[in-house]
Coordinates of C-alpha atoms in Angstrom, one line a residue:
M1 CA 0.0 0.1 0.1
G2 CA 1.2 3.5 -0.8
Y3 CA 1.7 6.2 1.8
D4 CA -0.2 9.4 1.5
A5 CA 2.4 12.2 2.3
S6 CA -0.1 15.1 2.0
P7 CA -0.6 17.0 5.2
R8 CA -3.7 16.7 7.2
G9 CA -6.5 19.2 6.3
E10 CA -5.5 19.7 2.7
R11 CA -7.7 18.3 -0.2
R12 CA -6.2 15.9 -2.5
P13 CA -5.9 17.1 -6.0
S14 CA -8.5 15.4 -8.3
R15 CA -8.5 14.5 -12.0
S16 CA -11.1 17.3 -12.7
D17 CA -9.1 20.2 -11.2
G18 CA -7.2 21.1 -14.4
E19 CA -10.2 20.4 -16.9
D20 CA -12.5 22.7 -18.5
P21 CA -15.9 23.0 -16.9
Y22 CA -17.6 22.3 -20.2
E23 CA -15.6 19.0 -20.6
R24 CA -16.5 18.1 -17.0
D25 CA -20.3 18.7 -17.7
R26 CA -20.2 16.6 -20.9
R27 CA -18.4 13.7 -19.2
S28 CA -21.0 13.7 -16.3
R29 CA -23.9 13.7 -18.7
A30 CA -22.4 10.8 -20.7
T31 CA -21.8 8.8 -17.6
R32 CA -25.3 9.6 -16.3
H33 CA -26.9 8.1 -19.5
D34 CA -24.7 5.1 -19.6
P35 CA -26.4 1.8 -18.5
S36 CA -23.2 0.7 -16.8
Y37 CA -23.2 3.8 -14.8
R38 CA -26.9 3.0 -13.7
N39 CA -25.9 -0.5 -12.8
S40 CA -23.0 0.9 -10.7
D41 CA -25.4 3.3 -8.9
R42 CA -27.7 0.4 -8.1
K43 CA -24.7 -1.6 -6.7
R44 CA -23.6 1.4 -4.8
D45 CA -27.1 1.7 -3.3
R46 CA -27.1 -2.0 -2.3
S47 CA -23.8 -1.8 -0.7
R48 CA -24.9 1.2 1.3
D49 CA -28.1 -0.6 2.5
R50 CA -26.0 -3.7 3.5
S51 CA -23.4 -1.6 5.3
R52 CA -26.4 0.2 7.2
D53 CA -27.9 -3.1 8.0
R54 CA -24.6 -4.4 9.4
K55 CA -24.0 -1.3 11.6
L56 CA -27.6 -1.7 12.9
H57 CA -27.1 -5.4 13.6
R58 CA -24.0 -4.7 15.5
R59 CA -25.9 -2.0 17.6
S60 CA -28.9 -4.2 18.4
G61 CA -28.2 -7.7 19.5
S62 CA -31.7 -9.3 18.9
P63 CA -31.8 -11.7 15.9
D64 CA -35.5 -10.8 15.2
D65 CA -34.5 -7.3 14.3
A66 CA -31.7 -8.6 12.0
R67 CA -34.2 -10.9 10.2
R68 CA -36.7 -8.1 9.8
R69 CA -34.1 -5.7 8.3
R70 CA -32.9 -8.4 5.9
S71 CA -36.4 -9.1 4.7
T72 CA -36.9 -5.3 4.1
S73 CA -33.8 -5.0 2.1
R74 CA -34.6 -8.1 0.0
D75 CA -38.1 -6.8 -0.7
R76 CA -36.7 -3.4 -1.7
D77 CA -34.3 -5.1 -4.2
R78 CA -37.2 -7.2 -5.5
D79 CA -39.4 -4.2 -6.0
R80 CA -36.6 -2.4 -7.9
G81 CA -36.2 -5.4 -10.2
R82 CA -40.0 -5.6 -10.9
E83 CA -40.2 -1.9 -11.8
S84 CA -37.2 -2.2 -14.2
G85 CA -38.9 -5.3 -15.9
H86 CA -42.2 -3.5 -16.2
R87 CA -40.6 -0.5 -17.8
R88 CA -38.9 -2.8 -20.4
R89 CA -42.1 -4.5 -21.1
R90 CA -44.0 -1.4 -21.6
S91 CA -41.4 -0.1 -24.1
R92 CA -41.8 -3.4 -26.1
D93 CA -45.5 -3.1 -26.1
Y94 CA -45.4 0.6 -27.3
D95 CA -43.2 -0.3 -30.1
N96 CA -45.3 -3.1 -31.3
G97 CA -48.8 -1.9 -30.1
S98 CA -49.7 0.4 -33.0
D99 CA -49.5 -2.3 -35.6
R100 CA -51.3 -4.9 -33.5
G101 CA -54.1 -2.5 -32.5
S102 CA -54.7 -1.5 -36.0
H103 CA -54.8 -5.1 -37.2
R104 CA -57.3 -6.0 -34.5
H105 CA -59.5 -3.0 -35.4
R106 CA -59.5 -3.9 -39.0
A107 CA -60.3 -7.5 -38.3
R108 CA -63.5 -6.7 -36.3
P109 CA -65.9 -5.8 -39.2
D110 CA -64.9 -9.1 -40.9
E111 CA -65.7 -11.0 -37.8
D112 CA -69.2 -9.4 -37.5
N113 CA -69.8 -10.1 -41.1
N114 CA -68.8 -13.7 -40.7
H115 CA -71.1 -14.0 -37.6
D116 CA -74.2 -12.6 -39.4
G117 CA -73.8 -14.6 -42.4
R118 CA -73.0 -17.9 -40.6
E119 CA -74.1 -21.0 -42.5
R120 CA -74.7 -24.5 -41.4
G121 CA -74.5 -27.3 -43.9
G122 CA -74.3 -24.8 -46.8
K123 CA -77.6 -23.2 -46.0
Q124 CA -78.0 -19.6 -44.7
L125 CA -79.9 -19.1 -41.6
V126 CA -83.2 -17.4 -42.0
K127 CA -84.6 -15.5 -38.9
R128 CA -88.4 -15.8 -38.5
S129 CA -90.6 -13.5 -36.6
G130 CA -93.7 -14.7 -34.6
P131 CA -94.4 -18.0 -32.8
L132 CA -92.7 -21.2 -33.9
P133 CA -94.6 -23.6 -36.3
S134 CA -96.2 -26.7 -34.9
Q135 CA -94.6 -30.2 -35.1
A136 CA -96.9 -31.3 -37.8
D137 CA -96.2 -28.3 -40.0
S138 CA -92.5 -28.7 -39.5
F139 CA -92.7 -32.4 -40.7
A140 CA -94.9 -31.5 -43.7
V141 CA -92.3 -28.9 -44.8
T142 CA -89.4 -31.3 -44.4
Q143 CA -91.4 -33.9 -46.5
G144 CA -92.1 -31.5 -49.3
E145 CA -95.9 -31.1 -48.4
E146 CA -97.6 -27.8 -47.7
P147 CA -98.7 -27.2 -44.2
A148 CA -102.4 -27.2 -43.4
K149 CA -104.0 -23.7 -43.4
P150 CA -105.3 -22.4 -40.1
K151 CA -109.0 -22.4 -39.5
E152 CA -110.7 -18.9 -39.9
K153 CA -111.6 -17.4 -36.6
P154 CA -115.2 -16.2 -36.1
N155 CA -115.8 -12.6 -36.6
Y156 CA -118.3 -10.9 -34.2
G157 CA -118.1 -7.4 -35.9
N158 CA -121.1 -5.6 -37.3
T159 CA -122.0 -6.6 -40.9
G160 CA -124.9 -4.1 -41.3
A161 CA -127.3 -6.9 -42.2
L162 CA -129.5 -6.2 -39.1
A163 CA -129.6 -2.4 -39.7
A164 CA -130.6 -3.0 -43.4
A165 CA -133.4 -5.4 -42.3
S166 CA -134.8 -2.9 -39.7
N167 CA -134.7 -0.1 -42.2
S168 CA -136.3 -1.9 -44.9
V169 CA -139.9 -2.0 -46.1
V170 CA -141.4 -5.2 -47.5
Q171 CA -143.9 -4.8 -50.3
S172 CA -146.8 -6.9 -51.3
D173 CA -144.9 -8.9 -54.0
G174 CA -142.3 -9.7 -51.3
S175 CA -139.6 -7.4 -52.5
K176 CA -137.8 -5.1 -50.0
I177 CA -137.0 -1.4 -50.3
V178 CA -134.0 -0.3 -48.1
L179 CA -134.3 3.1 -46.7
K180 CA -131.4 5.4 -47.5
Y181 CA -132.0 7.7 -44.4
H182 CA -132.0 7.1 -40.7
E183 CA -133.1 9.8 -38.2
P184 CA -130.4 11.0 -36.0
P185 CA -130.4 10.9 -32.2
E186 CA -131.4 14.6 -31.9
A187 CA -134.6 14.1 -34.0
R188 CA -137.6 15.7 -32.2
K189 CA -141.0 16.9 -33.1
A190 CA -141.7 20.6 -33.3
S191 CA -143.1 22.4 -30.3
P192 CA -146.9 22.9 -30.4
K193 CA -146.3 26.7 -30.1
D194 CA -144.3 26.5 -33.5
Q195 CA -146.7 25.6 -36.4
W196 CA -144.7 25.0 -39.5
K197 CA -146.3 24.6 -42.9
L198 CA -145.1 23.9 -46.4
F199 CA -146.8 25.6 -49.2
V200 CA -146.5 24.1 -52.7
F201 CA -146.7 26.5 -55.5
K202 CA -147.1 25.8 -59.3
G203 CA -146.5 29.1 -60.9
E204 CA -148.5 31.7 -58.9
D205 CA -151.1 29.2 -57.8
I206 CA -150.9 27.3 -54.3
V207 CA -151.3 23.5 -55.3
D208 CA -151.1 22.1 -51.8
T209 CA -150.4 23.1 -48.1
V210 CA -148.8 20.6 -45.8
P211 CA -148.5 21.0 -42.0
I212 CA -145.3 19.5 -41.2
S213 CA -145.0 20.2 -37.4
N214 CA -146.9 16.9 -36.5
R215 CA -143.9 14.7 -37.5
S216 CA -140.2 14.8 -37.0
C217 CA -139.0 13.6 -40.4
W218 CA -140.5 14.2 -44.0
L219 CA -139.0 12.1 -46.8
V220 CA -139.4 13.5 -50.3
G221 CA -139.1 11.4 -53.5
R222 CA -140.9 9.2 -56.1
E223 CA -140.9 6.0 -54.2
L224 CA -144.6 6.0 -53.0
A225 CA -144.1 3.0 -50.7
V226 CA -141.6 4.8 -48.3
V227 CA -141.8 8.5 -49.0
D228 CA -143.8 11.0 -46.8
L229 CA -144.1 13.7 -49.4
P230 CA -144.5 12.4 -53.0
A231 CA -143.0 14.1 -55.8
E232 CA -143.9 12.8 -59.3
H233 CA -141.5 14.6 -61.5
P234 CA -139.0 12.2 -63.4
S235 CA -135.9 14.3 -62.4
I236 CA -136.6 13.7 -58.8
S237 CA -135.0 10.6 -57.3
K238 CA -136.9 7.8 -55.6
Q239 CA -135.4 8.9 -52.1
H240 CA -134.4 12.5 -52.9
A241 CA -134.2 14.6 -49.8
V242 CA -135.5 14.9 -46.2
I243 CA -136.9 17.8 -44.0
Q244 CA -135.8 16.8 -40.5
F245 CA -136.6 18.5 -37.2
R246 CA -133.8 18.5 -34.9
Y247 CA -133.2 19.7 -31.2
I248 CA -130.0 21.9 -31.2
E249 CA -128.6 23.5 -28.0
K250 CA -126.8 26.8 -28.2
R251 CA -125.3 29.2 -25.6
N252 CA -126.5 32.7 -25.2
E253 CA -124.4 35.7 -24.4
Y254 CA -124.5 34.8 -20.6
G255 CA -123.1 31.3 -21.3
D256 CA -126.5 29.5 -20.6
K257 CA -127.6 26.6 -22.8
I258 CA -130.8 27.1 -24.8
G259 CA -132.4 24.3 -26.8
K260 CA -134.8 24.7 -29.6
V261 CA -136.4 22.3 -32.3
K262 CA -135.8 23.7 -35.8
P263 CA -136.3 22.3 -39.4
Y264 CA -133.3 21.3 -41.5
L265 CA -132.9 20.1 -45.1
I266 CA -130.5 17.4 -46.2
D267 CA -130.0 16.0 -49.8
L268 CA -129.6 12.2 -50.1
D269 CA -127.0 12.1 -52.9
S270 CA -129.7 12.7 -55.4
A271 CA -129.0 12.6 -59.2
N272 CA -130.2 16.2 -59.9
G273 CA -129.7 17.8 -56.6
T274 CA -131.7 20.2 -54.4
M275 CA -131.9 23.9 -54.4
L276 CA -132.4 26.2 -51.5
N277 CA -133.2 29.9 -52.3
G278 CA -131.7 29.4 -55.7
K279 CA -128.5 27.9 -54.5
K280 CA -127.6 24.2 -54.6
V281 CA -127.6 22.2 -51.3
P282 CA -124.4 20.1 -50.6
D283 CA -125.0 16.4 -50.5
S284 CA -125.5 14.7 -47.1
R285 CA -125.2 17.8 -45.1
Y286 CA -127.8 19.6 -42.9
L287 CA -128.8 23.2 -43.6
E288 CA -131.2 25.1 -41.3
L289 CA -134.5 26.1 -42.8
R290 CA -135.9 29.5 -41.9
D291 CA -139.1 31.3 -42.3
K292 CA -140.1 31.9 -46.0
D293 CA -137.2 29.7 -47.5
M294 CA -138.0 28.3 -50.9
I295 CA -137.0 24.7 -51.8
Q296 CA -136.9 23.0 -55.3
F297 CA -136.2 19.4 -56.0
G298 CA -134.4 18.2 -59.2
Q299 CA -135.6 20.2 -62.3
S300 CA -139.2 20.5 -61.2
T301 CA -140.7 23.9 -61.5
R302 CA -142.8 23.5 -58.3
E303 CA -141.6 25.7 -55.4
Y304 CA -142.0 24.4 -51.7
V305 CA -142.1 27.5 -49.5
I306 CA -141.7 26.8 -45.7
M307 CA -143.5 29.2 -43.4
L308 CA -144.0 29.6 -39.6
A309 CA -147.5 30.6 -38.5
P310 CA -147.6 33.8 -36.5
K311 CA -148.1 33.5 -32.9
D312 CA -151.2 35.0 -31.1

């Protein structure tokens, strides 16, 4: 061993005393990034931990404390090794992860298509909606036969036959005439105080006067078996029009309901139509009749004037 002749208290000259500061900084950076330098740092840390454990072991004489310190140092070394292994693994995954992830992402649509179009025995699966067929139908299909048709369920809906029978008139020869018009629920007779009359004019002469307040409905037409007011002109239909008394409720200026029975005119889709005060009446629509209104049916020249008798 050599003998150090330098006096006590003086610092030994180092290799970096005569170097340039730039060279010293560059060498320190290079050694810091060098793997061997890192390994030497780890070995130095381990030697320090061991020397510290030895000193503590010398101070404390209990064997349990020594075992505990040994285990802590081993655990610390093990954790450092695991962290370094995890870092290496992450760097490898990062280098190869982009290609793998993109390949996986591209393969998913193909897998979905293969799953949807899966075939068994060369036949593509067909999804059916609704209940499964019966066993007999399944055997019939496999044998090439047609399955039996289901029985028709009973229909309890209205067919209109009863309504037609109740609104029909049987003639003496056995034939039936179906009425085209049915009275509405609001049909009423006129009030006894209101005396409505229908005056029939041919030119300037009054041919007939018909009091119409005693009935709720008056059917006009050429079918003598069913009509209430016959009209023999050939342009008039068999069931041409109806004068109907209806009870209609209205509200006054104070919001109170006031009901009254008034006459209305409706055309039953006749061929030549109905005129009210020189204007054609729309088909199948009620129009209110007022005092001194004039009605004409078809192309007949007769005029039917409805009037309300004055009250005493």
